[in-house]
XYZ file of C-alpha atoms in Angstrom:
587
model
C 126.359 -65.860 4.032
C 126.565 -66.570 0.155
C 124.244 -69.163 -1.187
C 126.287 -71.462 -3.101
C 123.880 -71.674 -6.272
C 124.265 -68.011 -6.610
C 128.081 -67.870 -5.920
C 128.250 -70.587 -8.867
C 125.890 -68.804 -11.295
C 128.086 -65.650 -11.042
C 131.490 -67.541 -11.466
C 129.883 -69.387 -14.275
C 128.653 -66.260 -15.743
C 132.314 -64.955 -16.073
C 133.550 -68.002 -17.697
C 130.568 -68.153 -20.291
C 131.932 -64.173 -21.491
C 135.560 -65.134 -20.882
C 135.372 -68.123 -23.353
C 132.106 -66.991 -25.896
C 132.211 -62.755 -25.606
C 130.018 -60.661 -23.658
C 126.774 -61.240 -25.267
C 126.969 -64.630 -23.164
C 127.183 -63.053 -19.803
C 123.668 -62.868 -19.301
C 123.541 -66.892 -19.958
C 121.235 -68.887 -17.779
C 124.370 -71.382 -16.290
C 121.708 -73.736 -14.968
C 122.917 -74.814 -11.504
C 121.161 -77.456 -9.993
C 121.872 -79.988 -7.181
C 123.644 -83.037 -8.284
C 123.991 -87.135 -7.275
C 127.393 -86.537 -8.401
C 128.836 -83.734 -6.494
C 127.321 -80.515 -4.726
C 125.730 -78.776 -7.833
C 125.904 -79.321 -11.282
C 125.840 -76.260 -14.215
C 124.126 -78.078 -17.365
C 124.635 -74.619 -19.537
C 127.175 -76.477 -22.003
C 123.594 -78.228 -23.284
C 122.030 -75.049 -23.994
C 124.599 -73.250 -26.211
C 124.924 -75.490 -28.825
C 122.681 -73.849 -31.185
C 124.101 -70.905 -30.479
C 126.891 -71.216 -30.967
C 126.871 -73.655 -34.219
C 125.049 -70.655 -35.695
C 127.694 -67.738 -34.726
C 130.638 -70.500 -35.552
C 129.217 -71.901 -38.713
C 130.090 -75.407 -37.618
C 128.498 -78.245 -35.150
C 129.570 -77.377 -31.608
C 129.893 -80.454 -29.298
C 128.292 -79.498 -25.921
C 131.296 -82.028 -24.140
C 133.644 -79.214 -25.826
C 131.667 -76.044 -24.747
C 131.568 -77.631 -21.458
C 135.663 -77.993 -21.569
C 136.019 -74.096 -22.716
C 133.958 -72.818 -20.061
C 135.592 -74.987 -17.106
C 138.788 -73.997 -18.743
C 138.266 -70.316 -17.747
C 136.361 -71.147 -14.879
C 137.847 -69.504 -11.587
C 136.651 -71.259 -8.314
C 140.090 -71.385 -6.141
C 138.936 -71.611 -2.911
C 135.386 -71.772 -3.827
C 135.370 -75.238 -5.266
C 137.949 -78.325 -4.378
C 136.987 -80.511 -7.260
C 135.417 -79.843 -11.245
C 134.455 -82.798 -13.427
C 132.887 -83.036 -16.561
C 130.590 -85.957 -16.725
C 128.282 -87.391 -19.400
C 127.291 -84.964 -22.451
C 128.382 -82.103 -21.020
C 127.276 -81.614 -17.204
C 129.924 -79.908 -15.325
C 129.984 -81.088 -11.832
C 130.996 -78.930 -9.020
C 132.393 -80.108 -5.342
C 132.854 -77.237 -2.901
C 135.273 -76.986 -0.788
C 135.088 -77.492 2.957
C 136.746 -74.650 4.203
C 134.503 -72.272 2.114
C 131.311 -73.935 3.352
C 133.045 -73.708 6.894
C 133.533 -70.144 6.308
C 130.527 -69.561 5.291
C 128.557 -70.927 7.767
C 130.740 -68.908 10.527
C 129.738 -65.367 8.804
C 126.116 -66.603 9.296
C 126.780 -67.565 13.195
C 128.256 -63.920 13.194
C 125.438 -62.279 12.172
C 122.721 -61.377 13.405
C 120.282 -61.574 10.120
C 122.154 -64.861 9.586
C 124.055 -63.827 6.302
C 120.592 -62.461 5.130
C 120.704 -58.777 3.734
C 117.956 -56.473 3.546
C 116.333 -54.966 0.507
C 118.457 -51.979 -0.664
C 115.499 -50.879 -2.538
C 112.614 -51.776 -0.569
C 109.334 -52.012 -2.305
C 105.672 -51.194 -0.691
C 104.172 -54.379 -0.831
C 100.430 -54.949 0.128
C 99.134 -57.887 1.609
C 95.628 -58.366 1.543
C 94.669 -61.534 3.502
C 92.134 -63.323 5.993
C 88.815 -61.153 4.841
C 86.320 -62.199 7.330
C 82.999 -61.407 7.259
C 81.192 -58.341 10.010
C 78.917 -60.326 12.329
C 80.033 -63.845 11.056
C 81.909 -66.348 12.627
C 85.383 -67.451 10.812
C 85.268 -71.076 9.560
C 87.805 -73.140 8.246
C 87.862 -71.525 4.818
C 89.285 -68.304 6.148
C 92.325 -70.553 8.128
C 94.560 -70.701 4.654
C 94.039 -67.321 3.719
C 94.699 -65.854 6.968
C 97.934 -68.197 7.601
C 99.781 -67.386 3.888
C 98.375 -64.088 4.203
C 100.779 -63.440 7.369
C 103.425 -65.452 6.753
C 104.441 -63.979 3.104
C 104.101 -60.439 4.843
C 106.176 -61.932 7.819
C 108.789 -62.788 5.279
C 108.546 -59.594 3.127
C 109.215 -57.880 6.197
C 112.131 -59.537 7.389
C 113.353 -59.539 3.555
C 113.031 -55.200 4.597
C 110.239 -53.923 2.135
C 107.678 -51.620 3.057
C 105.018 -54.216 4.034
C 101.510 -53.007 4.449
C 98.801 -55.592 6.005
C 95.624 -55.154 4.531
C 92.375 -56.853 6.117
C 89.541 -56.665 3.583
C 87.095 -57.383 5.914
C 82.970 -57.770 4.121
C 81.942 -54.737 6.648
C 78.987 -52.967 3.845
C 75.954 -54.152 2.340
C 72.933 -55.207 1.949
C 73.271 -58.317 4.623
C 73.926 -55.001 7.341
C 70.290 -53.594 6.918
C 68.379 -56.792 8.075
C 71.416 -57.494 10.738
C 71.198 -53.715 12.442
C 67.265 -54.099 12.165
C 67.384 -57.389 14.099
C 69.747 -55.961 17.026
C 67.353 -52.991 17.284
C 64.994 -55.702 17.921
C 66.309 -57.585 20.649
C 68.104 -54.513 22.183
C 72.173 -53.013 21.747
C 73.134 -53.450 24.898
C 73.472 -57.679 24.786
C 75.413 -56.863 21.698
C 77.788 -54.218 22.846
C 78.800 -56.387 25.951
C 82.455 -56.890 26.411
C 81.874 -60.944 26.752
C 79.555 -61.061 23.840
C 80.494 -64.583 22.441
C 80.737 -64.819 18.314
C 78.720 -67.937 18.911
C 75.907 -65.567 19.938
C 76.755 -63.349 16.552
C 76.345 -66.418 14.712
C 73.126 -67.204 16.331
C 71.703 -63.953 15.662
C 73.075 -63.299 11.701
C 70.937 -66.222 11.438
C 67.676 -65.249 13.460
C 67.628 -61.704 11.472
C 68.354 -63.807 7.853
C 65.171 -65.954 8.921
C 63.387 -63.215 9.804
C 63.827 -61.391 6.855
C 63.081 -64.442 4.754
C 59.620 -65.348 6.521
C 58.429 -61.315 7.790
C 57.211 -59.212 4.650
C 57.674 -55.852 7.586
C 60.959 -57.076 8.640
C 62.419 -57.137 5.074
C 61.063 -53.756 4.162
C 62.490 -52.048 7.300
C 65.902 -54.013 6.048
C 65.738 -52.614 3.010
C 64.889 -49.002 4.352
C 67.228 -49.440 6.692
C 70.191 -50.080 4.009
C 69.494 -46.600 2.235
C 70.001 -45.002 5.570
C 73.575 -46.925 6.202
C 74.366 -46.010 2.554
C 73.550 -42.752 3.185
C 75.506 -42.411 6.115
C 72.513 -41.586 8.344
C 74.545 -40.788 11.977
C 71.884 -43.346 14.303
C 72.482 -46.409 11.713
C 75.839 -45.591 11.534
C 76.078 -45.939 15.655
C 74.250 -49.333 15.448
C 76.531 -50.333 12.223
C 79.778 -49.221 14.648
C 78.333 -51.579 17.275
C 78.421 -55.546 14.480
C 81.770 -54.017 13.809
C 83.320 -53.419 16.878
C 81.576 -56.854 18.393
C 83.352 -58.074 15.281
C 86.875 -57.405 16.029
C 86.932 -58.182 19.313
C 86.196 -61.948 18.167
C 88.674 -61.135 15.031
C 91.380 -60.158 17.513
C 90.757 -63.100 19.779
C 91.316 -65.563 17.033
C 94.142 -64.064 15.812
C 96.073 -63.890 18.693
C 95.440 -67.957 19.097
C 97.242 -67.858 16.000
C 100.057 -65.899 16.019
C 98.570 -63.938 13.580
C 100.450 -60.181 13.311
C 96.847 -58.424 11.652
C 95.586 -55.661 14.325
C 92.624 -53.151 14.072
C 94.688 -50.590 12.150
C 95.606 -53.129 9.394
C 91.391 -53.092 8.754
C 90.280 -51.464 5.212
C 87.320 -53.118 5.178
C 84.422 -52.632 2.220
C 82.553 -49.325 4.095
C 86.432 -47.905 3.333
C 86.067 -47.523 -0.069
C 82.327 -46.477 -0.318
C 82.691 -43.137 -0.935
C 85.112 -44.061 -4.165
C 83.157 -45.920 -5.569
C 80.963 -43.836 -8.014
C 84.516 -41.854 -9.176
C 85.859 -45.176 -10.006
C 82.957 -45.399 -12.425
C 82.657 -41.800 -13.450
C 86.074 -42.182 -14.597
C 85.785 -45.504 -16.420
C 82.508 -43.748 -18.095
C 84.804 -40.910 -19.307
C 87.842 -42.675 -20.130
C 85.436 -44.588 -22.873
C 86.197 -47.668 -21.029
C 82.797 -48.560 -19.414
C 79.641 -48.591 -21.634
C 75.968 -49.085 -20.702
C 74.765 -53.177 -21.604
C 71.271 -54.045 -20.389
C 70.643 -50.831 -18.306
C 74.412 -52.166 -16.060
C 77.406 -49.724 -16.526
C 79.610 -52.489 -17.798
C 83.437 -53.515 -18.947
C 84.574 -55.818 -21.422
C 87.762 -56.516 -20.764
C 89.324 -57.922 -24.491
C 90.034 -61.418 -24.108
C 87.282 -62.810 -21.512
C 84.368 -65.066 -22.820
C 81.868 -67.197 -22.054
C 80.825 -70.783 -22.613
C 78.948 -69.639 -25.710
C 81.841 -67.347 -27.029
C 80.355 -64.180 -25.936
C 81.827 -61.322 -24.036
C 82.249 -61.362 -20.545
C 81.423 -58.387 -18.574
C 83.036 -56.964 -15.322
C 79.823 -55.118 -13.899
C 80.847 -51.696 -12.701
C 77.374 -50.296 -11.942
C 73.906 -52.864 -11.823
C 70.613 -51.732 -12.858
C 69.274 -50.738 -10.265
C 71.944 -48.315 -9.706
C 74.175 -50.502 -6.731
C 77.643 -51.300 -6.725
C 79.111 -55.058 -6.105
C 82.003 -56.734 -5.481
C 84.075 -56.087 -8.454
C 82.943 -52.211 -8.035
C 84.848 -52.368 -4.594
C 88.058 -54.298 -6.111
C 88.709 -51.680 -9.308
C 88.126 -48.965 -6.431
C 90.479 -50.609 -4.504
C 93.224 -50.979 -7.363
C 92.684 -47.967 -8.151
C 93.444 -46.346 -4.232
C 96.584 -48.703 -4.449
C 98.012 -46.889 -7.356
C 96.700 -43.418 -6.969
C 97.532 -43.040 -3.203
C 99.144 -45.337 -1.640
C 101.372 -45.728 -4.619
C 102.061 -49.259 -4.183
C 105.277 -51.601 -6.452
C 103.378 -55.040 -5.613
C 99.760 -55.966 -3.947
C 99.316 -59.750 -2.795
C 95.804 -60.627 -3.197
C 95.902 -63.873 -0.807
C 92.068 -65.352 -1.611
C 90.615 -68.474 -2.730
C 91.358 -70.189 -5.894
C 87.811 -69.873 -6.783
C 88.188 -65.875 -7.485
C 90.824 -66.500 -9.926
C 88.489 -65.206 -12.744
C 86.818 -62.480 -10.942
C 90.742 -60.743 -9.900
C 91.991 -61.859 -13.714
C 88.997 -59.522 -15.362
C 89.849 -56.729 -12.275
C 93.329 -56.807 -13.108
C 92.481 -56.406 -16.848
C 90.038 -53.539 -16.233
C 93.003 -51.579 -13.972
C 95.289 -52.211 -16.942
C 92.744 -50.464 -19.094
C 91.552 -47.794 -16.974
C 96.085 -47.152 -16.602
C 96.048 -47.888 -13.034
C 98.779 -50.040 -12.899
C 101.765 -47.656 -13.381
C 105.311 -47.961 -12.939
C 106.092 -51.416 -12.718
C 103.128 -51.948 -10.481
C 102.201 -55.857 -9.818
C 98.842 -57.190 -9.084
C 99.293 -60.792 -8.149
C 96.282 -62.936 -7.135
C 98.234 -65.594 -4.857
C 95.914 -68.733 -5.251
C 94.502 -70.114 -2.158
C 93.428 -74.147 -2.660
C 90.460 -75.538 -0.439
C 90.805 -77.442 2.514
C 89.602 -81.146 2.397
C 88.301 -83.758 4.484
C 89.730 -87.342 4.698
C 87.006 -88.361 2.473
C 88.867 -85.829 -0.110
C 85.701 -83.385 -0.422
C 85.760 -79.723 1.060
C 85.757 -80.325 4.632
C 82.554 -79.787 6.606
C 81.295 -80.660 9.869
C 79.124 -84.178 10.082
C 76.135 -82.400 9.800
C 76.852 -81.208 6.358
C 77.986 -77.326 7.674
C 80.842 -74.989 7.741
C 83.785 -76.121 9.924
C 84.193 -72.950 12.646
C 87.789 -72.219 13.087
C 87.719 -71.881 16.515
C 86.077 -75.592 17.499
C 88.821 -76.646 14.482
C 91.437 -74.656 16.640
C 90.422 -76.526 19.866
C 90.295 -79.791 18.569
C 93.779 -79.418 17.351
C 95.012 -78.556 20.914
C 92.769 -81.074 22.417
C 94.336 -83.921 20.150
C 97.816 -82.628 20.242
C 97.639 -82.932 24.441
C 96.596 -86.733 24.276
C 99.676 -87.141 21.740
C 102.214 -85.659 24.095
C 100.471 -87.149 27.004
C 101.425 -90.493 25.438
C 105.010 -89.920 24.727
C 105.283 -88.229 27.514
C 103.319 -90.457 30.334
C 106.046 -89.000 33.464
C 105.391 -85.419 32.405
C 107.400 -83.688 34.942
C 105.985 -80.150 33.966
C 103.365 -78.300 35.870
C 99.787 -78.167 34.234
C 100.368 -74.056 33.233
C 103.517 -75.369 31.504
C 102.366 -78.354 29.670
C 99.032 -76.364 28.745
C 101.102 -74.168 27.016
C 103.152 -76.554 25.204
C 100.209 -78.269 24.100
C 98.961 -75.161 22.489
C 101.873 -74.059 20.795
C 101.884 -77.555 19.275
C 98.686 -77.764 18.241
C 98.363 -74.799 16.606
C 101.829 -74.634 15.236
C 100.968 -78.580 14.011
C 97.351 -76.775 11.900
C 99.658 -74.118 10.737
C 102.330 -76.438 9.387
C 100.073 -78.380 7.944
C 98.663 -75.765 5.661
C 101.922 -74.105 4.867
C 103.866 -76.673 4.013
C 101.884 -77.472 0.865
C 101.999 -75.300 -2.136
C 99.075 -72.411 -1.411
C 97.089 -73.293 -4.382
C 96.936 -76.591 -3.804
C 94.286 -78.417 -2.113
C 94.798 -80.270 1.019
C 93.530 -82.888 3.214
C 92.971 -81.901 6.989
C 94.056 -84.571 8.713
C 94.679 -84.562 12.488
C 96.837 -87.859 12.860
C 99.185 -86.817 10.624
C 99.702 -82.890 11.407
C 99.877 -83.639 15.020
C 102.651 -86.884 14.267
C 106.210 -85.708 15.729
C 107.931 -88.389 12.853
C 107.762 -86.959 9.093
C 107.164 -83.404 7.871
C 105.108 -81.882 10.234
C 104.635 -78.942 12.644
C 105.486 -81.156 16.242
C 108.601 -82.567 14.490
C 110.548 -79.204 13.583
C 109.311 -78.153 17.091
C 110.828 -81.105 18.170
C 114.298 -80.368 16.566
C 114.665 -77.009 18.202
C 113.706 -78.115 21.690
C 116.314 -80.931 20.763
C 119.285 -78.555 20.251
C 118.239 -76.500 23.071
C 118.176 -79.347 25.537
C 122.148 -79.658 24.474
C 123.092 -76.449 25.732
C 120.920 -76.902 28.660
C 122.469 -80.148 29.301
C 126.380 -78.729 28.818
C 125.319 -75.711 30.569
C 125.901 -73.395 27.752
C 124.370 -70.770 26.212
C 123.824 -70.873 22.144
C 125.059 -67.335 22.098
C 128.380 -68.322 23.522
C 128.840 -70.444 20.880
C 131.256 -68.928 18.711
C 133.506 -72.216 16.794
C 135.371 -71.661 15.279
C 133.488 -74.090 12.650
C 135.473 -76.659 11.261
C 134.000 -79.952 9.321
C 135.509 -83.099 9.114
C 132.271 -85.573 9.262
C 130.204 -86.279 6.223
C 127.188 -84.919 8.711
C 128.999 -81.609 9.838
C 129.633 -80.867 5.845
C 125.875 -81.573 4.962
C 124.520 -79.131 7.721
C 126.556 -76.349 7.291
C 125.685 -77.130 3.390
C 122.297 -76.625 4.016
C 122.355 -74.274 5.817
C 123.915 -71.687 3.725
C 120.721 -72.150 1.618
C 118.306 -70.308 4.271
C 118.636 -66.414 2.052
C 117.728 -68.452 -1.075
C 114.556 -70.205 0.647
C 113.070 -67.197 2.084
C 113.997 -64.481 -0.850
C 112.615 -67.556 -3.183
C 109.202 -67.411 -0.871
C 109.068 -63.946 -1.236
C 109.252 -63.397 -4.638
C 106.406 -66.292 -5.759
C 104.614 -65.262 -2.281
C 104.704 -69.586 -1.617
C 105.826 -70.076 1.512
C 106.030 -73.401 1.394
C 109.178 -73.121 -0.160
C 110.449 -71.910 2.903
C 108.777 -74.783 4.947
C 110.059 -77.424 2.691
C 113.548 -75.511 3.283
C 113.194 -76.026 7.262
C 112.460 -79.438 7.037
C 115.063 -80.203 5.056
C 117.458 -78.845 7.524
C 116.098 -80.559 10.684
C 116.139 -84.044 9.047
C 120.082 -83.020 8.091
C 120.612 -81.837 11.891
C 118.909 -85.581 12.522
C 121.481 -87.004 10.826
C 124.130 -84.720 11.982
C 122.553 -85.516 15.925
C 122.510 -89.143 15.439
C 126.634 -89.469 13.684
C 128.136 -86.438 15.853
C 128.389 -86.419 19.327
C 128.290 -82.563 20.583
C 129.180 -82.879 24.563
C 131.082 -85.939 24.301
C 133.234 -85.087 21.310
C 136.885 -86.721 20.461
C 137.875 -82.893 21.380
C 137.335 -79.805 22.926
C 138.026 -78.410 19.114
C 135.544 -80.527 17.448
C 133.117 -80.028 20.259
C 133.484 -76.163 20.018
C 132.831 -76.583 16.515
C 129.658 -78.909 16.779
C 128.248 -76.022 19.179
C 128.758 -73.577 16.505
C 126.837 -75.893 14.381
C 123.913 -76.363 16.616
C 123.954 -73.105 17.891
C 123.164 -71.617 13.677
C 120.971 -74.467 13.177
C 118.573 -73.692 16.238
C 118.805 -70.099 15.062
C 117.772 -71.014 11.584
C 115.051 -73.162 12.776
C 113.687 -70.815 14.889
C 113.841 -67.525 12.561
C 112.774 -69.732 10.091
C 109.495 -71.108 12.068
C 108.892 -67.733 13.081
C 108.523 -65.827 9.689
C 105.976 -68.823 9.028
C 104.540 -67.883 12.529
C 104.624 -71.324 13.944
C 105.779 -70.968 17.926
C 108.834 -72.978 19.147
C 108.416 -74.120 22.100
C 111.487 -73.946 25.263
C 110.581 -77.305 26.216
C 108.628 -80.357 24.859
């Protein structure tokens, strides 16, 4: 399948070198959608400086636009050119191209899509939760992006590689393995240990070592032991992480998410790297000792007063932090894994801290080859009140109660447009949870990732408007068709033919599903992709509501309209799936 945009750009291209030489053939044509026609290339606008220079004369962008349609070829590709206004050349496609089109997607089974031919190792870093801490809401956004751009760089072909930074190493793990030697291992090592009692007791061992002088010393004793890899703390360490996963693993399954236990390099990983990493900024003349810290100063950074701002490699008192960790990180990226492009999916709020990283890589030459270290911006999630959203006692949302609370208001919504519920309770159960976590996952992705957004129930769990229930509600819809005609969507073959305003406007759209999901890829937003889907589900509306499939004029048209339906379910529900969001049979 060729996305038309492209397809233009290219022919476009030609004609800009046919009628000004080659140095033009690199022109931007500017193709954009048009109230006019299907798409509109506003180039003409853009060369007239250009070319007055090279011709010594004014150039009239009306006349560029007349030399470039005049070499333009588009037979068979386009049914109708007009020039319109200054210089905006409008272009109509023709039917039987976008017919055509659309029938090489049906064909295929990527849907037109192609794979990489050079694949790239990208690394996804994403979710991040804390050892011994319970998830809360502000690890939902990261988590969700996080898999869906590595869903889509996968399905795009590159060499994806999920990375799950967990916080596993610290200080916080001295008091914590203290505490469970106080209350005994076993309790904790129990299969059906709940993360509500984790939560319960991160917070018993931080009051304890707040309010017992003994307590905090054995902490502290005990944290040169874990950092010195004695074996018996190391056992007890093994025991927070393993409780830790299995309550990691349980939550991602509820949402679809593809992160497993061998996708964990958490902290503790990159421990033993650390002090290299600052030998060899020490002898590469990049680090320098400020204050008694082993410190960088990246050019470029400053404070509020105008003074340097230093990445600390090394504190006084000889410990390593956070930004330690990350240029150790970077720095494994590059030297061994050897990775063309590492997605850092984490809060907005870390913007700084990954800008001065990034910097201090770039010094220290560990960004080779091309190498790209993005930090894809993660906005906060808000209450209805339009501050970050917190429970009414003032605390930090747990995703799993948010997670529940979605499914529990997502069953009373279907139990009210659906009051004669013929399903079975396992069945509806399981509807219900598909749309209400597919409505919180929506909801998140289908705003632009470093944006903040307003958690709101009623309106993610609405089936009307751009929502999660309402593109789950378009696929059941076209499946219920072939149910109804007693057809499968694989026998569905066309041949595609479009003679309605609605059949051209679906098959338009959906030659534009490569273009969504390489154009999610490559800025890591997939809301691009979401804003794509929805798109197409209000055009199958329209399509549904003008075009009668089963009862068609003909068995030709009808054969035709199953085609149709047949590559838009398809597209939905590849679509849906690459932003993890479940489609449900029946709703």
């Amino acid at each position: 399948m060729s996305d038309p945009q492209l397809v233009l750009a290219d022919r476009v291209r030609a004609a800009l070198a046919a009628a000004f030489g080659p140095s033009f053939a690199d022109t931007d044509p500017v193709i954009r959608p048009s109230q006019f026609a299907d798409l509109q290339a506003n180039v003409a606008m853009s060369l007239v400086k250009p070319l007055t220079q090279e011709r010594g004369e004014k150039q009239n962008p009306r006349g560029i636009a007349e030399e470039i349609v005049a070499r333009l070829d588009v037979d068979g590709l386009v049914s109708k050119v007009e020039i319109s206004g200054p210089g905006f050349i409008n272009l109509t496609l023709a039917d039987g191209w976008i017919a055509g089109q659309a029938q090489a997607a049906l064909d295929d089974d990527r849907l037109g899509v192609p794979k990489a031919e050079h694949p790239e190792k990208v690394i996804v870093e994403y979710s991040s939760p804390n050892v011994a801490k319970e998830m809360h809401v502000g690890h939902l956004r990261t988590t969700i992006v996080g898999d869906a751009i590595a869903r889509i760089a996968g399905f795009l072909g590159e060499n994806v590689v999920r990375d799950n930074h967990v916080g596993d190493w610290g200080t916080p793990f001295g008091m914590l393995i203290e505490h469970l030697l106080d209350i005994g291992v076993a309790a904790a090592e129990r299969d059906d240990s709940s993360v509500s009692d984790l939560t319960a007791f991160y917070q018993a061992a931080r009051q304890k070592f707040d309010s017992d002088p003994e307590f905090a010393e054995r902490s502290r004793t005990r944290v040169v032991r874990l950092q010195a890899h004695d074996p018996d703390t190391m056992r007890l360490w093994q025991v927070l992480v393993d409780v830790s996963k299995r309550y990691f693993n349980h939550v991602y399954t509820r949402l679809g998410v593809t992160l497993t236990d061998d996708d964990i390099k958490g902290e503790s990983f990159y421990n033993d790297l650390l002090n290299p990493t600052a030998q060899e900024l020490t002898d590469k003349g990049i680090a320098e000792i400020s204050d008694g810290a082993l410190v960088v100063f990246p050019p470029g950074f400053k404070g509020r007063e105008g003074d340097p701002l230093p990445v600390i490699v090394r504190k006084r008192d000889g410990g390593y932090n956070y930004s330690t960790t990350d240029l150790a990180t970077i720095r494994y990226r590059s030297d061994t894994e050897h990775a063309d492009r590492v997605i850092y999916v984490v809060g907005a709020p870390q913007s700084l801290h990954f800008q001065m990283a990034f910097a201090v890589a770039r010094m220290a030459d560990w960004v080779k080859g091309g190498m790209r270290l993005e930090h894809a911006e993660i906005g906060n999630v808000l209450g209805t009140d339009g501050k970050i959203l917190r429970t009414r006692a003032g605390g930090t949302v747990k995703l799993a109660e948010l997670l529940d609370e979605a499914v529990e208001r997502a069953g009373a919504e279907y139990d009210k447009l659906n009051p004669d519920d013929s399903f079975d309770a396992a069945t509806r159960d399981a509807i219900v949870e598909a749309v209400g976590i597919g409505a919180v996952k929506y909801a998140d992705l289908s705003v632009a990732r470093d944006s903040e957004y307003i958690f709101d129930f009623d309106r993610m769990i609405s089936f009307k408007g751009n929502t999660g229930p309402y593109l789950q509600y378009a696929v059941v819809r076209i499946r219920s068709i072939f149910r109804k005609g007693g057809i499968s969507p694989d026998d569905a073959h066309g041949p595609i033919t479009l003679k309605e305003p609605a059949e051209r406007d679906l098959a338009l759209h959906l030659l534009g599903f490569g273009a969504a999901v390489k154009g999610a890829y490559e800025t890591a937003e997939p809301h691009r992709l979401a804003t794509y889907l929805f798109e197409l589900a209000s055009s199958y509306t329209a399509f549904f509501e003008t075009c009668p499939v089963l009862k068609a004029p003909d068995e030709p048209t009808k054969q035709s309209r199953l085609a149709l339906c047949a590559l838009t379910l398809r597209t939905l529900v590849t679509g849906l799936d690459l932003l993890g969001v479940p489609t449900p049979e029946r709703m």
